[in-house]
Coordinates of C-alpha atoms in Angstrom, one line a residue:
M293 CA -59.8 -70.4 -142.3
V294 CA -60.0 -73.9 -142.4
V295 CA -57.9 -74.0 -145.4
D296 CA -55.4 -71.7 -143.7
K297 CA -55.3 -73.9 -140.7
K298 CA -54.8 -76.8 -142.5
E299 CA -52.1 -74.9 -144.5
K300 CA -50.4 -73.9 -141.2
I301 CA -50.1 -77.4 -139.8
M302 CA -48.8 -78.9 -143.0
A303 CA -46.2 -76.3 -143.0
C304 CA -45.3 -77.2 -139.3
L305 CA -45.0 -80.7 -140.4
V306 CA -42.8 -80.1 -143.1
A307 CA -40.7 -77.7 -140.9
A308 CA -40.4 -80.4 -138.2
I309 CA -39.3 -83.0 -140.7
V310 CA -36.4 -81.0 -142.0
I311 CA -35.5 -80.1 -138.3
L312 CA -35.3 -83.6 -137.4
C313 CA -33.5 -84.9 -140.6
S314 CA -31.1 -82.0 -140.3
L315 CA -30.3 -82.7 -136.3
T316 CA -30.0 -86.7 -137.2
H317 CA -28.3 -86.6 -140.6
V318 CA -29.3 -90.3 -141.0
R319 CA -26.3 -92.0 -142.4
S320 CA -26.5 -93.8 -145.7
D321 CA -27.3 -97.6 -145.2
A322 CA -24.0 -99.0 -146.5
S323 CA -20.4 -98.0 -148.0
N324 CA -20.6 -97.8 -151.7
H325 CA -17.0 -97.1 -152.5
R326 CA -15.1 -98.5 -155.3
Y327 CA -11.2 -98.8 -155.0
K328 CA -7.9 -99.1 -156.8
E329 CA -5.2 -101.3 -155.8
G330 CA -3.2 -99.7 -153.3
D331 CA -6.1 -97.2 -152.1
D332 CA -5.9 -96.2 -148.5
V333 CA -9.2 -97.8 -147.2
P334 CA -9.4 -96.9 -143.3
L335 CA -9.6 -99.3 -140.6
Y336 CA -11.7 -97.7 -138.0
A337 CA -11.2 -98.9 -133.9
N338 CA -14.7 -98.6 -132.4
K339 CA -14.8 -99.9 -128.8
V340 CA -13.9 -102.2 -126.1
G341 CA -15.4 -103.8 -123.4
P342 CA -16.6 -106.9 -121.1
F343 CA -17.8 -109.6 -123.6
H344 CA -20.8 -110.6 -121.3
N345 CA -21.5 -106.7 -120.4
P346 CA -22.9 -105.4 -123.8
S347 CA -23.3 -101.8 -122.3
E348 CA -20.3 -101.5 -120.5
T349 CA -18.1 -100.3 -123.3
Y350 CA -15.0 -97.9 -123.8
R351 CA -12.9 -96.0 -126.4
Y352 CA -10.4 -98.4 -127.9
F353 CA -7.6 -96.0 -126.8
D354 CA -9.0 -96.0 -123.5
L355 CA -6.7 -99.1 -123.2
P356 CA -2.7 -98.6 -123.9
F357 CA -2.6 -99.5 -127.5
C358 CA -0.5 -98.0 -130.2
S359 CA -2.1 -95.1 -130.9
P360 CA -1.5 -92.3 -133.7
A361 CA 0.1 -89.3 -133.5
H362 CA -2.9 -87.4 -134.3
M363 CA -6.3 -89.0 -133.4
Q364 CA -8.6 -88.8 -136.3
E365 CA -12.3 -89.3 -135.3
K366 CA -15.4 -90.4 -137.6
K367 CA -18.4 -88.4 -137.8
E368 CA -21.1 -90.0 -136.0
A369 CA -24.8 -90.0 -136.6
L370 CA -27.3 -89.6 -133.8
G371 CA -28.2 -93.2 -133.9
E372 CA -24.6 -94.1 -133.8
V373 CA -23.5 -92.2 -130.7
L374 CA -26.8 -93.2 -128.8
N375 CA -25.5 -96.8 -129.8
G376 CA -22.2 -96.1 -128.2
D377 CA -20.0 -95.9 -131.3
R378 CA -17.1 -93.9 -131.1
L379 CA -14.9 -94.5 -134.3
V380 CA -11.3 -93.7 -134.5
V381 CA -8.6 -94.5 -137.3
A382 CA -6.7 -97.4 -136.4
P383 CA -2.8 -97.3 -136.7
Y384 CA -3.1 -100.3 -139.1
K385 CA -2.7 -99.6 -142.8
L386 CA -4.9 -102.3 -145.1
E387 CA -4.4 -100.7 -148.3
F388 CA -6.5 -101.8 -151.1
L389 CA -5.0 -105.7 -152.7
K390 CA -1.9 -105.1 -150.8
D391 CA -1.0 -108.0 -149.0
K392 CA 1.5 -107.9 -145.9
E393 CA 3.7 -110.1 -143.4
S394 CA 4.4 -109.4 -140.2
E395 CA 4.1 -105.4 -140.2
I396 CA 5.0 -103.5 -137.1
V397 CA 2.6 -101.4 -135.8
C398 CA 4.9 -99.9 -133.0
K399 CA 7.4 -101.0 -130.4
K400 CA 6.1 -100.2 -126.9
K401 CA 7.5 -100.8 -123.5
L402 CA 4.3 -101.2 -121.3
K403 CA 4.6 -99.6 -117.7
Q404 CA 3.6 -101.4 -114.7
E405 CA -0.1 -99.7 -114.5
E406 CA -0.6 -100.1 -118.1
V407 CA 0.5 -104.0 -117.6
S408 CA -2.5 -104.3 -115.1
Q409 CA -4.9 -102.3 -116.9
F410 CA -4.5 -104.7 -119.9
R411 CA -4.4 -107.7 -117.1
A412 CA -7.7 -106.4 -115.8
A413 CA -9.2 -106.4 -119.4
V414 CA -8.1 -109.9 -120.2
S415 CA -9.3 -111.3 -117.0
K416 CA -12.8 -109.7 -117.8
D417 CA -13.0 -111.3 -121.4
Y418 CA -12.7 -108.0 -123.2
Y419 CA -13.3 -107.7 -126.9
F420 CA -12.4 -105.2 -129.4
Q421 CA -15.0 -104.2 -132.3
M422 CA -13.6 -102.4 -135.7
Y423 CA -15.0 -101.5 -138.8
Y424 CA -13.7 -101.8 -142.2
D425 CA -15.6 -100.2 -145.2
D426 CA -18.3 -100.4 -142.9
L427 CA -18.0 -104.3 -142.2
P428 CA -17.5 -105.1 -138.3
L429 CA -15.1 -107.3 -137.0
W430 CA -14.1 -108.3 -133.6
G431 CA -11.8 -110.2 -131.6
L432 CA -10.6 -110.7 -127.9
L433 CA -8.0 -109.0 -126.4
G434 CA -5.9 -112.2 -124.9
K435 CA -6.3 -114.6 -122.6
F436 CA -6.1 -116.4 -119.3
D437 CA -4.5 -119.8 -118.7
K438 CA -6.1 -121.6 -115.9
E439 CA -3.5 -124.8 -116.1
G440 CA -5.6 -126.6 -113.7
K441 CA -5.5 -124.0 -111.1
D442 CA -8.6 -122.6 -109.7
D443 CA -7.1 -119.9 -107.5
P444 CA -7.4 -116.8 -109.6
S445 CA -4.0 -115.5 -108.3
E446 CA -2.3 -118.4 -109.6
L447 CA -3.8 -117.9 -113.2
K448 CA -1.8 -116.9 -116.1
Y449 CA -2.9 -113.9 -118.4
Y450 CA -1.5 -113.6 -121.9
L451 CA -2.1 -110.5 -124.6
F452 CA -2.2 -111.1 -128.2
K453 CA 0.2 -108.9 -130.0
H454 CA -0.5 -110.0 -133.5
L455 CA -3.5 -109.6 -135.7
H456 CA -3.9 -111.3 -138.9
F457 CA -6.5 -109.6 -141.6
N458 CA -8.4 -112.0 -144.0
I459 CA -9.9 -109.7 -146.4
L460 CA -12.1 -111.1 -149.5
Y461 CA -13.0 -108.6 -152.5
N462 CA -14.8 -108.5 -155.7
K463 CA -13.0 -106.6 -158.3
D464 CA -13.2 -103.1 -157.0
R465 CA -15.2 -104.0 -153.8
V466 CA -14.4 -105.1 -150.5
I467 CA -16.7 -108.1 -149.5
E468 CA -15.8 -109.3 -146.3
I469 CA -12.9 -109.0 -143.6
I470 CA -11.9 -111.4 -140.6
V471 CA -9.6 -110.8 -138.0
K472 CA -7.6 -113.5 -136.2
S473 CA -5.2 -113.3 -133.1
D474 CA -1.8 -115.6 -133.5
P475 CA -2.3 -117.9 -130.3
D476 CA 1.6 -117.9 -130.6
A477 CA 2.3 -114.4 -130.2
L478 CA 1.7 -113.7 -126.6
V479 CA 2.9 -111.3 -124.1
D480 CA 2.9 -112.3 -120.5
L481 CA 1.0 -110.0 -118.3
T482 CA 0.9 -112.5 -115.2
E483 CA 3.3 -110.2 -113.2
D484 CA 3.2 -106.5 -112.9
K485 CA 6.4 -105.4 -114.2
E486 CA 7.4 -103.4 -117.3
V487 CA 7.1 -105.2 -120.5
D488 CA 8.7 -104.8 -124.2
V489 CA 5.8 -105.3 -126.7
E490 CA 6.1 -105.6 -130.4
F491 CA 2.7 -105.0 -132.0
T492 CA 2.6 -106.5 -135.3
Y493 CA -0.5 -107.5 -138.2
S494 CA -0.6 -109.1 -141.4
V495 CA -2.9 -109.0 -144.2
K496 CA -4.2 -111.4 -147.1
W497 CA -6.6 -110.4 -149.9
K498 CA -8.6 -113.3 -151.6
D499 CA -10.7 -112.8 -154.4
T500 CA -14.5 -114.1 -154.1
E501 CA -17.5 -114.3 -156.4
I502 CA -19.6 -113.0 -153.9
P503 CA -21.5 -109.9 -155.4
F504 CA -21.3 -106.6 -153.3
E505 CA -25.3 -106.7 -152.9
K506 CA -25.3 -109.9 -150.8
R507 CA -21.9 -109.2 -148.7
M508 CA -24.3 -108.6 -145.4
E509 CA -26.2 -111.6 -145.7
K510 CA -23.6 -113.9 -144.0
Y511 CA -24.5 -111.8 -140.6
S512 CA -28.3 -112.4 -141.2
Q513 CA -28.1 -115.9 -142.3
I514 CA -26.7 -116.8 -138.7
S515 CA -30.5 -116.0 -137.0
S516 CA -31.8 -118.5 -139.9
L517 CA -29.9 -121.6 -139.5
P518 CA -32.4 -124.1 -139.6
H519 CA -32.2 -125.3 -135.7
H520 CA -32.9 -121.6 -134.9
L521 CA -35.8 -121.5 -137.4
E522 CA -37.2 -124.5 -136.0
I523 CA -37.5 -122.9 -132.6
H524 CA -39.0 -119.6 -133.9
W525 CA -41.5 -121.9 -135.8
F526 CA -42.3 -124.0 -132.9
S527 CA -42.6 -120.7 -130.8
I528 CA -45.3 -119.5 -133.4
I529 CA -47.2 -122.7 -133.5
N530 CA -47.5 -122.6 -129.5
S531 CA -48.9 -119.0 -129.6
C532 CA -51.4 -120.1 -132.5
V533 CA -52.4 -122.9 -130.7
T534 CA -52.9 -120.9 -127.5
V535 CA -54.6 -118.3 -129.5
L536 CA -56.8 -120.5 -131.2
L537 CA -58.1 -122.6 -127.9
L538 CA -58.4 -119.3 -126.0
T539 CA -60.3 -117.2 -128.9
G540 CA -62.5 -120.4 -129.5
F541 CA -63.0 -121.2 -125.9
L542 CA -64.1 -117.5 -125.4
A543 CA -66.2 -117.0 -128.5
T544 CA -68.1 -119.9 -127.5
I545 CA -68.7 -119.1 -123.7
L546 CA -69.6 -115.5 -124.5
M547 CA -71.8 -116.3 -127.6
R548 CA -73.7 -118.9 -125.5
V549 CA -74.3 -116.9 -122.6
L550 CA -74.5 -113.3 -124.3
K551 CA -77.3 -115.0 -126.4
N552 CA -79.1 -116.3 -123.4
D553 CA -78.6 -113.0 -121.5
F554 CA -80.3 -111.1 -125.0
V555 CA -83.1 -113.6 -124.5
K556 CA -83.5 -113.0 -121.1
Y557 CA -83.4 -109.4 -121.4
T558 CA -85.2 -108.6 -124.3
H559 CA -88.2 -111.2 -124.4
D560 CA -88.9 -111.7 -120.7
E561 CA -90.1 -108.1 -120.2
E562 CA -92.8 -109.2 -118.0
A563 CA -90.7 -111.0 -115.7
A564 CA -88.4 -108.3 -115.5
D565 CA -91.3 -105.9 -114.3
D566 CA -91.9 -108.7 -111.4
Q567 CA -88.5 -109.3 -110.4
E568 CA -85.1 -107.1 -110.0
E569 CA -82.7 -107.1 -112.8
T570 CA -79.8 -109.0 -112.4
G571 CA -76.3 -109.4 -114.0
W572 CA -75.0 -106.6 -116.5
K573 CA -78.0 -105.2 -117.7
Y574 CA -78.2 -104.2 -114.0
I575 CA -75.7 -101.8 -114.2
H576 CA -76.7 -100.3 -117.4
G577 CA -77.0 -97.0 -115.9
D578 CA -73.3 -96.8 -114.3
V579 CA -71.3 -98.9 -117.1
F580 CA -70.8 -95.7 -118.9
R581 CA -69.8 -93.7 -115.8
Y582 CA -66.8 -91.5 -116.6
P583 CA -63.9 -92.8 -114.6
K584 CA -61.8 -91.2 -112.0
Y585 CA -58.7 -89.3 -112.7
K586 CA -60.0 -89.1 -116.1
S587 CA -56.9 -86.5 -117.2
L588 CA -54.8 -89.5 -116.3
F589 CA -56.6 -92.0 -118.0
A590 CA -56.8 -89.9 -121.3
A591 CA -53.2 -89.0 -121.1
A592 CA -52.3 -92.9 -120.6
L593 CA -54.4 -93.4 -123.7
G594 CA -52.6 -90.8 -125.7
S595 CA -49.3 -91.8 -124.8
G596 CA -49.8 -95.7 -125.6
T597 CA -51.4 -94.9 -128.8
Q598 CA -48.3 -93.2 -129.8
L599 CA -46.2 -95.9 -128.9
F600 CA -48.6 -98.5 -130.8
A601 CA -48.3 -96.4 -133.6
L602 CA -44.4 -96.4 -133.3
A603 CA -44.2 -100.0 -133.0
I604 CA -46.1 -100.3 -136.1
F605 CA -43.7 -97.7 -138.2
I606 CA -41.0 -99.9 -136.5
F607 CA -41.8 -103.1 -137.7
L608 CA -42.8 -101.5 -141.4
L609 CA -39.1 -100.5 -141.6
A610 CA -37.9 -103.5 -140.4
L611 CA -40.0 -105.7 -142.8
V612 CA -38.7 -103.4 -145.7
G613 CA -35.1 -104.3 -144.6
V614 CA -34.1 -101.0 -143.3
F615 CA -32.5 -102.5 -140.1
Y616 CA -29.7 -104.9 -141.7
P617 CA -27.3 -106.3 -139.4
Y618 CA -24.6 -103.7 -138.3
N619 CA -26.3 -100.8 -140.0
R620 CA -25.0 -98.8 -136.9
G621 CA -27.5 -96.8 -135.0
A622 CA -30.5 -97.0 -137.6
L623 CA -33.0 -98.7 -135.1
F624 CA -32.0 -95.6 -132.7
T625 CA -32.3 -93.1 -135.1
A626 CA -35.7 -94.3 -136.4
L627 CA -36.7 -94.5 -132.7
V628 CA -36.0 -91.1 -132.0
V629 CA -37.4 -89.7 -135.4
I630 CA -40.6 -91.6 -135.7
Y631 CA -41.3 -90.8 -131.8
A632 CA -41.1 -87.2 -132.0
L633 CA -43.1 -87.2 -135.3
T634 CA -45.6 -89.3 -133.7
S635 CA -46.0 -86.9 -130.8
G636 CA -49.2 -85.4 -132.7
I637 CA -50.9 -89.0 -132.4
A638 CA -50.6 -88.7 -128.4
G639 CA -51.8 -85.2 -128.4
Y640 CA -54.9 -85.7 -130.7
T641 CA -56.1 -88.9 -128.9
A642 CA -55.6 -87.8 -125.6
A643 CA -57.3 -84.0 -125.8
S644 CA -60.1 -85.8 -127.9
F645 CA -61.1 -88.4 -125.4
Y646 CA -60.3 -86.2 -122.5
C647 CA -63.1 -83.4 -123.9
Q648 CA -65.3 -86.5 -125.0
L649 CA -65.1 -87.4 -121.0
E650 CA -66.2 -83.5 -120.4
G651 CA -62.7 -82.5 -119.1
Q652 CA -62.2 -79.0 -119.0
N653 CA -58.4 -78.4 -118.4
W654 CA -57.1 -79.9 -121.6
V655 CA -53.8 -77.8 -121.6
R656 CA -52.9 -79.6 -118.3
N657 CA -54.0 -83.0 -120.0
L658 CA -51.6 -82.2 -122.8
L659 CA -48.8 -81.6 -120.2
L660 CA -49.6 -85.0 -118.7
T661 CA -49.7 -86.7 -121.9
G662 CA -46.2 -85.6 -123.1
S663 CA -44.5 -86.1 -119.8
L664 CA -46.2 -89.5 -119.0
F665 CA -43.5 -91.7 -120.8
C666 CA -41.0 -89.1 -121.6
G667 CA -40.8 -88.1 -117.4
P668 CA -39.8 -91.6 -116.3
L669 CA -37.5 -92.3 -119.6
F670 CA -35.6 -88.8 -118.8
L671 CA -35.0 -89.4 -115.4
T672 CA -33.9 -93.2 -116.1
F673 CA -31.4 -91.8 -118.8
C674 CA -30.2 -89.0 -116.2
F675 CA -29.2 -91.3 -113.7
L676 CA -27.7 -94.2 -116.2
N677 CA -25.8 -91.5 -118.1
T678 CA -24.5 -90.1 -114.8
V679 CA -23.3 -93.9 -114.0
A680 CA -21.9 -94.0 -117.6
I681 CA -19.8 -90.9 -116.6
A682 CA -18.6 -92.2 -113.9
Y683 CA -17.3 -95.3 -115.7
S684 CA -16.1 -93.2 -118.3
S685 CA -18.2 -95.3 -120.8
T686 CA -19.1 -94.9 -124.5
A687 CA -22.4 -95.3 -123.2
A688 CA -22.5 -91.8 -121.6
L689 CA -23.9 -89.1 -124.3
P690 CA -22.0 -86.2 -125.1
F691 CA -23.6 -82.9 -124.1
G692 CA -23.8 -81.8 -128.0
T693 CA -26.0 -85.0 -128.3
I694 CA -27.8 -84.1 -125.6
V695 CA -28.7 -80.7 -126.6
V696 CA -29.6 -82.3 -130.3
I697 CA -32.0 -84.5 -128.5
F698 CA -33.6 -81.5 -126.4
L699 CA -33.8 -79.4 -129.6
I700 CA -35.5 -82.3 -131.4
W701 CA -37.8 -82.9 -128.0
T702 CA -38.5 -78.8 -128.1
L703 CA -38.7 -78.0 -132.0
V704 CA -40.3 -81.1 -133.1
T705 CA -42.2 -83.2 -130.5
S706 CA -43.8 -80.6 -128.3
P707 CA -45.3 -78.3 -131.3
L708 CA -46.4 -81.6 -132.9
L709 CA -48.4 -82.5 -129.5
V710 CA -49.7 -79.2 -128.9
L711 CA -51.1 -79.0 -132.3
G712 CA -52.3 -82.3 -131.9
G713 CA -54.2 -81.5 -128.8
I714 CA -55.6 -78.6 -130.6
A715 CA -57.1 -80.8 -133.4
G716 CA -58.2 -83.0 -130.9
K717 CA -60.1 -80.4 -128.7
N718 CA -61.7 -78.9 -131.9
S719 CA -62.7 -82.1 -133.4
K720 CA -65.9 -81.7 -130.9
A721 CA -66.3 -85.7 -130.9
E722 CA -68.9 -86.7 -128.2
F723 CA -68.6 -90.1 -126.4
Q724 CA -70.8 -92.5 -127.8
A725 CA -73.0 -94.0 -125.1
P726 CA -75.6 -96.5 -125.8
C727 CA -77.4 -95.9 -122.2
R728 CA -78.1 -92.9 -120.4
T729 CA -76.1 -92.8 -117.2
A730 CA -77.9 -92.6 -113.7
K731 CA -77.5 -89.3 -111.8
F732 CA -75.9 -91.6 -108.4
P733 CA -73.7 -94.6 -108.9
R734 CA -75.0 -98.1 -107.7
E735 CA -73.3 -99.7 -105.0
I736 CA -70.5 -102.4 -105.7
P737 CA -71.5 -105.6 -104.1
S738 CA -68.7 -107.4 -102.0
L739 CA -66.6 -109.6 -104.6
P740 CA -64.5 -112.7 -103.8
W741 CA -60.6 -112.4 -103.8
Y742 CA -60.0 -113.6 -107.2
R743 CA -62.5 -110.8 -108.7
K744 CA -60.1 -108.0 -107.4
T745 CA -57.8 -105.9 -109.5
L746 CA -54.3 -107.8 -108.8
P747 CA -55.6 -111.3 -109.3
Q748 CA -57.2 -110.4 -112.5
M749 CA -54.4 -108.6 -113.7
A750 CA -52.3 -111.4 -113.2
M751 CA -54.7 -113.7 -114.9
A752 CA -55.0 -111.3 -117.9
G753 CA -51.0 -111.1 -118.4
F754 CA -49.7 -114.4 -117.8
L755 CA -51.6 -115.6 -121.3
P756 CA -50.3 -113.1 -123.4
F757 CA -46.8 -113.4 -122.0
S758 CA -47.0 -117.2 -122.3
A759 CA -47.4 -116.5 -126.3
I760 CA -44.4 -114.6 -126.7
Y761 CA -41.7 -115.8 -123.9
I762 CA -40.0 -118.3 -126.3
E763 CA -39.3 -115.4 -128.5
L764 CA -37.9 -112.9 -126.0
Y765 CA -35.1 -114.9 -125.1
Y766 CA -33.7 -114.4 -128.9
I767 CA -34.7 -110.4 -128.4
F768 CA -32.9 -110.4 -125.1
A769 CA -30.0 -111.9 -126.6
S770 CA -29.9 -109.8 -129.3
V771 CA -30.4 -106.5 -127.6
W772 CA -28.4 -107.2 -124.5
G773 CA -26.3 -110.0 -126.4
H774 CA -23.9 -110.5 -129.4
Q775 CA -26.5 -112.5 -131.2
I776 CA -27.8 -111.2 -134.5
Y777 CA -31.7 -111.1 -134.9
T778 CA -33.2 -110.4 -138.2
I779 CA -36.5 -112.4 -138.9
Y780 CA -38.5 -109.7 -138.2
S781 CA -41.3 -111.6 -140.4
I782 CA -41.5 -113.9 -137.2
L783 CA -41.4 -111.2 -135.0
F784 CA -44.4 -109.4 -136.4
I785 CA -46.4 -112.4 -136.2
V786 CA -46.0 -113.1 -132.7
F787 CA -46.4 -109.3 -132.2
I788 CA -50.0 -109.5 -134.1
I789 CA -50.7 -112.8 -131.6
L790 CA -49.7 -110.9 -128.9
L791 CA -52.3 -108.1 -129.5
V792 CA -55.2 -110.5 -130.2
V793 CA -54.6 -112.6 -126.9
T794 CA -54.5 -109.3 -125.0
A795 CA -57.6 -107.9 -126.7
F796 CA -59.6 -111.6 -125.9
I797 CA -58.8 -112.3 -122.6
T798 CA -59.4 -108.6 -121.4
V799 CA -62.7 -108.8 -123.2
S800 CA -63.6 -112.0 -121.4
L801 CA -62.5 -110.5 -118.1
T802 CA -64.8 -107.6 -118.4
Y803 CA -67.7 -109.4 -119.1
F804 CA -67.3 -111.4 -116.2
Q805 CA -66.6 -107.9 -114.0
L806 CA -69.7 -106.5 -115.5
A807 CA -71.8 -110.0 -114.8
A808 CA -70.8 -109.6 -111.2
E809 CA -72.3 -106.0 -111.3
D810 CA -68.8 -103.9 -110.9
H811 CA -69.1 -101.2 -113.4
E812 CA -65.7 -99.7 -112.6
W813 CA -64.4 -101.4 -115.6
W814 CA -62.3 -98.4 -117.3
W815 CA -59.4 -98.8 -115.3
R816 CA -59.3 -102.4 -115.1
S817 CA -59.4 -103.0 -118.4
F818 CA -56.7 -100.8 -119.1
L819 CA -54.8 -102.5 -116.3
C820 CA -55.3 -105.9 -117.2
G821 CA -54.1 -105.7 -120.5
G822 CA -50.8 -103.6 -119.5
S823 CA -50.2 -106.5 -116.9
T824 CA -48.2 -108.2 -119.5
G825 CA -45.6 -105.3 -119.4
L826 CA -45.1 -106.5 -116.1
F827 CA -44.6 -110.3 -116.8
I828 CA -41.9 -109.0 -119.3
Y829 CA -40.1 -107.5 -116.1
G830 CA -40.3 -110.6 -114.1
Y831 CA -38.5 -112.2 -117.4
C832 CA -35.8 -109.6 -117.0
L833 CA -35.0 -111.0 -113.6
Y834 CA -34.9 -114.5 -114.5
Y835 CA -32.7 -113.8 -117.9
Y836 CA -30.4 -111.6 -115.9
H837 CA -29.9 -114.3 -113.2
A838 CA -30.1 -117.8 -115.6
R839 CA -29.4 -116.9 -119.1
S840 CA -26.9 -114.1 -119.1
D841 CA -23.4 -113.6 -117.3
M842 CA -24.0 -109.9 -117.0
S843 CA -22.2 -108.5 -114.1
G844 CA -21.0 -105.1 -112.1
F845 CA -23.4 -102.2 -111.3
M846 CA -23.2 -100.3 -114.9
Q847 CA -24.4 -103.5 -116.5
T848 CA -26.9 -104.1 -114.3
S849 CA -28.5 -100.7 -113.8
F850 CA -28.4 -100.2 -117.6
F851 CA -30.2 -103.5 -118.0
F852 CA -33.1 -103.0 -115.5
G853 CA -33.1 -99.4 -115.8
Y854 CA -34.1 -99.5 -119.4
M855 CA -35.8 -102.4 -119.4
A856 CA -38.1 -100.6 -117.2
C857 CA -38.6 -98.0 -119.7
I858 CA -39.3 -100.5 -122.2
C859 CA -41.7 -102.7 -120.1
Y860 CA -43.4 -99.3 -118.8
G861 CA -44.0 -98.7 -122.8
F862 CA -45.7 -102.2 -123.3
F863 CA -47.7 -101.4 -120.4
L864 CA -49.0 -98.3 -122.0
M865 CA -49.5 -99.9 -125.5
L866 CA -51.2 -103.2 -124.6
G867 CA -53.5 -101.0 -122.1
V868 CA -54.9 -99.3 -124.8
V869 CA -55.4 -102.2 -127.2
S870 CA -57.4 -104.0 -124.2
F871 CA -59.3 -100.8 -123.2
R872 CA -60.4 -100.2 -127.0
A873 CA -61.3 -104.2 -127.4
S874 CA -63.7 -103.8 -124.0
L875 CA -64.8 -100.5 -125.2
F876 CA -65.9 -101.8 -128.3
F877 CA -67.2 -104.9 -126.8
V878 CA -69.5 -103.1 -124.0
R879 CA -70.9 -101.0 -126.4
H880 CA -71.9 -103.6 -128.7
I881 CA -73.7 -105.5 -125.9
Y882 CA -75.5 -102.7 -124.3
R883 CA -76.2 -101.4 -127.8
S884 CA -78.0 -105.1 -128.3
I885 CA -80.5 -104.6 -125.7
K886 CA -83.2 -101.9 -124.4
C887 CA -82.0 -99.8 -121.6
E888 CA -84.6 -97.9 -120.0

């Protein structure tokens, strides 16, 4: 029977992986085409949008460019659609090894509304993005000339009408492409009147010795420039010093204090009979009393553990080079797939811990576990997707993609969550408590204000945040900007430092809480560890107002909406780390004394 159960579970896992692969159809990591002279290599126009608002993107042909007679769209993988990519074949003909001089794309008379549409785009610093043989290229649509005038109504607006493509090749492979706008080929868009435009382009092919395997290195080397690396290493050194000072200080204090406590509690039994116990031993009958809202607590542990596993797997993929620059949608695909496959971890952890806490309604606990993170994320997505639809942005997911995500949640995430829950319930593990719990809880003495939950959370969240805040800027500039981040090894070191500092500071605060005879440490340890997520959200406010030029309702709602979900995920993940560290510490110290 046990073998049959294991075989069924394995069959379900294999089926889940097959379903995921069929639904996401992960794209190959790079174009591997070889070309002959004269071969047609399609140039795909992707999207346009304000340079300072990375989430506010639109289809390339939403602007009145020269559009082909038949719109030919490129089939996108799930991650590419989530990334807002909508590739369409552009009307530029870039045949392999064929130079061109001032080739005409089309001649067009721009109507008044089209002129105002282009002018509005130029005034917001619109850029365009294209792909050629899976290589990205960008350019600005136009420029505006102030001519020393501060009044916006007196500015001159110009549209670039000529693009020049410089393409490097090595034998039969495309290695690099750069697009430049001709600053002298301009169309005046200042006045609302019809304008005749002749869109043109030119192409120049050049031979290079750069091998095909290294053609993406130029993008990853941007974030590895010496002055960037110096700042990254300064960040790591700063974090390491913080960790060493903190761990050294805490280890010294705790070891000295605990040693004195052990001597007092173990060898001073005669004195203990004559006078009342004080300190953390005094509450040995209450310290392992199960927390309030244990179903919610177990669900938070399950969701946080799943997110921790997700973070580890993403780091592993990053370190082996899966997320090279402009591997379109690879990160989003990995997030969806790994989150779906790790839902069994959430179900097992939550159900197992809930049963250890002598919970009875494990089915309701599983429902709570499945919705604790996905619920807020789903509500946020619904609101932001509605905003994107109202703006006609490519950030709005098509109905088909929403159906695919729903199928993944229905056919993969939910079954694995239930299977994990059943396995956790049947594990029949008992909670390992070194001390027996008293029948009636002791009254907690009145504590000063700085020993309350909120001040302790502020203290616990500040130190881990101070160890990572320098690196946060580069991550934000990559996610919410156009910079490239590829130094995943440094990011992984910073992540490890974050975990270590969070665990140590929470263990220290837990000890001081128990020493003050406050035995309600379960939720406190979780909240103290997770409070770093609140500090990261506070950094979002600073970054938005002081370090970025983002503006508009859509970009603002996307930034704060999705960052709220990310910070909430950090809250759950770091809460699990801090609670597990505190639980290990509490078990250790109470196991080391004689509890009567």
